[in-house]
PDB file of C-alpha atoms in Angstrom:
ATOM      1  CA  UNK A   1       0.000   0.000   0.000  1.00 46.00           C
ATOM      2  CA  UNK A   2       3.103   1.997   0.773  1.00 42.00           C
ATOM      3  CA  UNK A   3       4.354   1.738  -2.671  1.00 40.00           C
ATOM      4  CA  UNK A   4       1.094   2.861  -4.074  1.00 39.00           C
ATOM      5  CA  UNK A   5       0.981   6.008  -2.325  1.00 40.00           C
ATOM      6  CA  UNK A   6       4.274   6.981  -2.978  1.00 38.00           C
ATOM      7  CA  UNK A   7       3.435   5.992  -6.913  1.00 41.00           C
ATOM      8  CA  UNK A   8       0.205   8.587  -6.602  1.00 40.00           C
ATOM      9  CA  UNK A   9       2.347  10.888  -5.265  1.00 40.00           C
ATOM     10  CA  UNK A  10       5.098  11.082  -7.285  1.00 40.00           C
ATOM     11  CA  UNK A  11       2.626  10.654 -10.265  1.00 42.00           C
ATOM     12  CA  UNK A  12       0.650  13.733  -9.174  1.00 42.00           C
ATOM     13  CA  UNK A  13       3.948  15.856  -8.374  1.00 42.00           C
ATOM     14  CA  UNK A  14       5.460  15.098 -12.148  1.00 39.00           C
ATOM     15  CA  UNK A  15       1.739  16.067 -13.722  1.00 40.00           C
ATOM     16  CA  UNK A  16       1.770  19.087 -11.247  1.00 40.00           C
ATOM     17  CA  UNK A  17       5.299  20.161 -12.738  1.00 42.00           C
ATOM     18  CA  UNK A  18       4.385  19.212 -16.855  1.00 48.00           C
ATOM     19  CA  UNK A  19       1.416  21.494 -16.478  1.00 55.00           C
ATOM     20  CA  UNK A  20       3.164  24.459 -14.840  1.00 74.00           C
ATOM     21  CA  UNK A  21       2.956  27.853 -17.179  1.00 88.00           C
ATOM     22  CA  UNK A  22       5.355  28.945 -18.811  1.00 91.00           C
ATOM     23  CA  UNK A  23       6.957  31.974 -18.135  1.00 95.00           C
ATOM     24  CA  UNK A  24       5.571  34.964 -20.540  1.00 97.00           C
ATOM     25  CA  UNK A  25       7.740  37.703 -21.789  1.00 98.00           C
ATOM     26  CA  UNK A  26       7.427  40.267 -24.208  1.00 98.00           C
ATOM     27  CA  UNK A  27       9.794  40.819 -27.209  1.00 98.00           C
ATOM     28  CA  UNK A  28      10.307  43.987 -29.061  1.00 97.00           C
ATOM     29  CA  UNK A  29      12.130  43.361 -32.411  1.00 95.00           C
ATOM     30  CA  UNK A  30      12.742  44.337 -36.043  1.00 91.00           C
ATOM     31  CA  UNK A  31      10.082  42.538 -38.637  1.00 91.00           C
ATOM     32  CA  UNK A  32      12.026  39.505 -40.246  1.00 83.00           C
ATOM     33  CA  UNK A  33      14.809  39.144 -37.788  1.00 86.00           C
ATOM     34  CA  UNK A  34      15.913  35.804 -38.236  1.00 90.00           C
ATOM     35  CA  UNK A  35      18.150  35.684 -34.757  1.00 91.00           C
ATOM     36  CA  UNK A  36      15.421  37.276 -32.930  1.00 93.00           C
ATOM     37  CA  UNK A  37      13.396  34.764 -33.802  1.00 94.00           C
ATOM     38  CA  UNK A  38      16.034  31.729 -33.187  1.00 95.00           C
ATOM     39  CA  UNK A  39      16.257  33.667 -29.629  1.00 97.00           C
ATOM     40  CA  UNK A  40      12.853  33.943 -28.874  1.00 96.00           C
ATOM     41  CA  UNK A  41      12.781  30.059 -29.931  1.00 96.00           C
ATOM     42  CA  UNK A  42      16.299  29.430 -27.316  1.00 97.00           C
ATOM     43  CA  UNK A  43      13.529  30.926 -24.877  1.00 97.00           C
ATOM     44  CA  UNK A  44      10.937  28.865 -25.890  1.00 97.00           C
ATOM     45  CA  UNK A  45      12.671  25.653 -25.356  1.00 96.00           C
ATOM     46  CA  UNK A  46      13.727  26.601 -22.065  1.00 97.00           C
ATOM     47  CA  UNK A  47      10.578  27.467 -20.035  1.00 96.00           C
ATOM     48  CA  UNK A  48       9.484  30.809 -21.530  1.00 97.00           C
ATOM     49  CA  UNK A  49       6.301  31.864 -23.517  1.00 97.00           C
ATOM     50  CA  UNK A  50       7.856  34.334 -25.874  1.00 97.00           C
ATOM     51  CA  UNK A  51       5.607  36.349 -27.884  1.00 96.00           C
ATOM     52  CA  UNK A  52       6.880  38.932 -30.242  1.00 93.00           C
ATOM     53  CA  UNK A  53       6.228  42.543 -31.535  1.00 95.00           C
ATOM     54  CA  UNK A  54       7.706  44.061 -34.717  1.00 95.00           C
ATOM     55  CA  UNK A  55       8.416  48.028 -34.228  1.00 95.00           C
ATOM     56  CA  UNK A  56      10.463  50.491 -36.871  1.00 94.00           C
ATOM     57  CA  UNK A  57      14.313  50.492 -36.302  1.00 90.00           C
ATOM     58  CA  UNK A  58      13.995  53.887 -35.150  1.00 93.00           C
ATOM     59  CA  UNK A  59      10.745  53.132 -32.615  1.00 96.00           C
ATOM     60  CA  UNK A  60      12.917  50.173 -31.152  1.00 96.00           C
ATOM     61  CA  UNK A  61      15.943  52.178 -30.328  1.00 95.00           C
ATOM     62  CA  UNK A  62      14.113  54.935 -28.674  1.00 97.00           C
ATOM     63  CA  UNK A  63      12.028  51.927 -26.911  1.00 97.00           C
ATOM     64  CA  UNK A  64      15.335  50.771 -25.392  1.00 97.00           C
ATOM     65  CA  UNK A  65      17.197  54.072 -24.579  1.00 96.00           C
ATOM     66  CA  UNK A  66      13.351  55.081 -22.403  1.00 97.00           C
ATOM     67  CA  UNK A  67      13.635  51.619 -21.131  1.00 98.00           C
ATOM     68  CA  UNK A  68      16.537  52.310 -19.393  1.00 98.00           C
ATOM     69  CA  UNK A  69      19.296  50.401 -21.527  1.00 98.00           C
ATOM     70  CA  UNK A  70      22.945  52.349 -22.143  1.00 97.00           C
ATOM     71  CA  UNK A  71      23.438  53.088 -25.623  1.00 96.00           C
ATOM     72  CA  UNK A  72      26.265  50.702 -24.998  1.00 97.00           C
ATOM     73  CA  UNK A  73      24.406  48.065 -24.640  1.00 98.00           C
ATOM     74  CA  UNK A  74      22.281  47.772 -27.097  1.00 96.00           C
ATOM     75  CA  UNK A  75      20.999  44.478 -29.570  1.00 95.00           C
ATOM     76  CA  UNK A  76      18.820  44.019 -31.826  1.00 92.00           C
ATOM     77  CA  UNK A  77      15.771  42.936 -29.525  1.00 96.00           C
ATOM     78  CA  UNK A  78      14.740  43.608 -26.275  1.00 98.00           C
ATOM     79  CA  UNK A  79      12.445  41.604 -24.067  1.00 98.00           C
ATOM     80  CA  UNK A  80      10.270  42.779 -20.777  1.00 98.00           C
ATOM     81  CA  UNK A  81       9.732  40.074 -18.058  1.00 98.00           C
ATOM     82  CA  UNK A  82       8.487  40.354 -14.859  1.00 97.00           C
ATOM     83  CA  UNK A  83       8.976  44.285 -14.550  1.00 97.00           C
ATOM     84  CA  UNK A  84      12.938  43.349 -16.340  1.00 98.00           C
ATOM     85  CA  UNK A  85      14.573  44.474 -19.819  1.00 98.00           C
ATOM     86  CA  UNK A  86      16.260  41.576 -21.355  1.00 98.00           C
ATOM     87  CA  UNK A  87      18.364  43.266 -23.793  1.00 98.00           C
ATOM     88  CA  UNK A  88      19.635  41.135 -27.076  1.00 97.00           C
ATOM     89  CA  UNK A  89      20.956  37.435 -26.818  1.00 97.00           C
ATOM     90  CA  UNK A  90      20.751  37.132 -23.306  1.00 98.00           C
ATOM     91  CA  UNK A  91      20.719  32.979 -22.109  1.00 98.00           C
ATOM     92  CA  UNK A  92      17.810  31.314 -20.763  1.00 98.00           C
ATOM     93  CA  UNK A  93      19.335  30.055 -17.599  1.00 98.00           C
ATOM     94  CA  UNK A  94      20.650  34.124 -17.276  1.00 98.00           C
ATOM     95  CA  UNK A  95      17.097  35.166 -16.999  1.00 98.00           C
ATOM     96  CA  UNK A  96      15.815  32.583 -14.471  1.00 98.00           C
ATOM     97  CA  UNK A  97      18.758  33.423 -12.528  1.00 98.00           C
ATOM     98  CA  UNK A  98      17.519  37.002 -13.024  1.00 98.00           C
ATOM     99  CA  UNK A  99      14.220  36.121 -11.907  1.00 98.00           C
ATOM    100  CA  UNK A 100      15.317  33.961  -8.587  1.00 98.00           C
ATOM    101  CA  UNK A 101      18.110  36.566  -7.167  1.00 98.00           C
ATOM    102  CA  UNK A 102      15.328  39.925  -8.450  1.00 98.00           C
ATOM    103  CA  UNK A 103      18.097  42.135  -7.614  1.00 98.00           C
ATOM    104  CA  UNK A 104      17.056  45.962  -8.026  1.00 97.00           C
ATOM    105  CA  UNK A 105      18.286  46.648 -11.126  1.00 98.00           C
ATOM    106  CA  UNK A 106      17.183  47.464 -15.006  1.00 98.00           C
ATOM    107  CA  UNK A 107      17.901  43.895 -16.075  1.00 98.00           C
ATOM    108  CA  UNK A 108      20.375  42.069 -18.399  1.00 98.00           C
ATOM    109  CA  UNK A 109      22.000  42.800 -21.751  1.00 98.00           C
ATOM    110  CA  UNK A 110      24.202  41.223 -24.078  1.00 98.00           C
ATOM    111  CA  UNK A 111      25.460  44.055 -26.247  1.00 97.00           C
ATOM    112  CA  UNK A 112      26.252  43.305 -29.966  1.00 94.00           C
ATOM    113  CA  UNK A 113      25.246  40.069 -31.650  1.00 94.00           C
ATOM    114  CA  UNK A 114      28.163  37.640 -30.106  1.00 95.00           C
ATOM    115  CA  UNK A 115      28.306  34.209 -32.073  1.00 94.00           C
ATOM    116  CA  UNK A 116      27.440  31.243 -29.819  1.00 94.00           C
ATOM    117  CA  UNK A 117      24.702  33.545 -27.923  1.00 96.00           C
ATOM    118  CA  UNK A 118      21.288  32.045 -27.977  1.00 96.00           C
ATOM    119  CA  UNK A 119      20.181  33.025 -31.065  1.00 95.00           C
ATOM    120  CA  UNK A 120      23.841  33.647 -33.031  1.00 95.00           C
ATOM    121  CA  UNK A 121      24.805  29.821 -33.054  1.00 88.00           C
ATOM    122  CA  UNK A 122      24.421  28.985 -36.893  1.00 77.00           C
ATOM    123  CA  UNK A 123      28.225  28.268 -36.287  1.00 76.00           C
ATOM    124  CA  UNK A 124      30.761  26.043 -34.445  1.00 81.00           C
ATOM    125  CA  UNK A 125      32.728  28.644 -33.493  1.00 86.00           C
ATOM    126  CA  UNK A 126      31.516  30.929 -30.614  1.00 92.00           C
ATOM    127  CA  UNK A 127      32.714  34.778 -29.326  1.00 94.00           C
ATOM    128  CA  UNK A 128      33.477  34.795 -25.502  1.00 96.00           C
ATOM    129  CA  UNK A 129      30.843  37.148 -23.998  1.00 97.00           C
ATOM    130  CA  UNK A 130      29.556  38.637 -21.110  1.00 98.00           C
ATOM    131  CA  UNK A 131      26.005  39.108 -19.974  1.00 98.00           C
ATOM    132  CA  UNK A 132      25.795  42.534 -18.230  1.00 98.00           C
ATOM    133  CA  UNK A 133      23.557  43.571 -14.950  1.00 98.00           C
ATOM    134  CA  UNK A 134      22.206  47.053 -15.751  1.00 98.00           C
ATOM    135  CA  UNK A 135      22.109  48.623 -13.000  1.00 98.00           C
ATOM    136  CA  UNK A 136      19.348  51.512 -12.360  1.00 97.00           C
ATOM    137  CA  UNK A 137      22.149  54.594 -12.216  1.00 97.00           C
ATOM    138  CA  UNK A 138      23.082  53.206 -15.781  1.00 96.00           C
ATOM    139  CA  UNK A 139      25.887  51.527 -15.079  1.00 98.00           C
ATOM    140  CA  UNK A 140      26.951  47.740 -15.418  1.00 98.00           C
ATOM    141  CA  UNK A 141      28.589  44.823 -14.543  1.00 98.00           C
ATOM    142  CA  UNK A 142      29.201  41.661 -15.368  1.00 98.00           C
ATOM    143  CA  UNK A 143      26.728  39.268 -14.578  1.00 98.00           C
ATOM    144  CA  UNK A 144      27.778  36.003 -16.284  1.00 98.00           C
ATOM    145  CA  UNK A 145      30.502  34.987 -18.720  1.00 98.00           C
ATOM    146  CA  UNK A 146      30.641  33.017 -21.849  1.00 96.00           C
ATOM    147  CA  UNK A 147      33.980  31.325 -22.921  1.00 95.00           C
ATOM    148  CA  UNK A 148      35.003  31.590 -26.806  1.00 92.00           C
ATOM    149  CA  UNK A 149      36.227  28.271 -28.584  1.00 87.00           C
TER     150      UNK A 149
END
């Protein structure tokens, strides 16, 4: 009887975790981006509910700069989560950590377009990178870093 209950239980605790939501966030790109969309689908397959919206190249920056990202900073999309600005090819497992710690800040950017960033692997070969903290005074540091091949 034992045996069964722990079966039920671990049954209803793996059915409890396959139905959880997935996280929504909001992504503000350029129409026909294809590494904003290979991003958005890195997010996807990692817990998130991405949903995207096209805006003018010029819209977007000013989007970003009144978002509170440096000029520094910036990438080609930016994503809101959970009161955050992801900023370009951030990493899924960047965000969550992000989302656990919910230190005061902006949020996270990886500036540029960095090959082997979520996103910018149609290669083998990969960029060392950095993701940045944005702090709320504007300035950054690094948050987590990526090794080149």
């Amino acid at each position: 009887m034992r045996l069964l209950t722990l079966a039920t239980a671990l049954s209803f605790g793996f059915a409890g975790q396959a139905f959880s939501e997935p996280t929504p966030i909001d992504v503000k790109k350029t129409n026909g981006c294809g590494c904003c969309l290979a991003w958005m689908d890195h997010l996807e397959e990692n817990g998130f509910a991405p949903s995207g919206q096209d805006m003018f190249a010029g819209l977007l920056v000013r989007f970003k700069l009144d978002s509170g990202v440096p000029q520094r900073m910036v990438s080609c999309h930016t994503g809101l989560i959970d009161g955050y600005v992801i900023e370009g090819h951030v990493p899924a497992d960047d965000i969550r950590r992000l989302l656990s710690e919910r230190p005061d800040a902006v949020g996270l950017a990886v500036p540029g377009m960095p090959l082997g960033s979520p996103g910018m692997d149609q290669s083998r070969w990969r960029e060392a990178y950095d993701v940045f903290l944005i702090n709320k005074d504007g300035s950054t540091e690094v948050f987590a870093s990526y090794p080149g091949d």
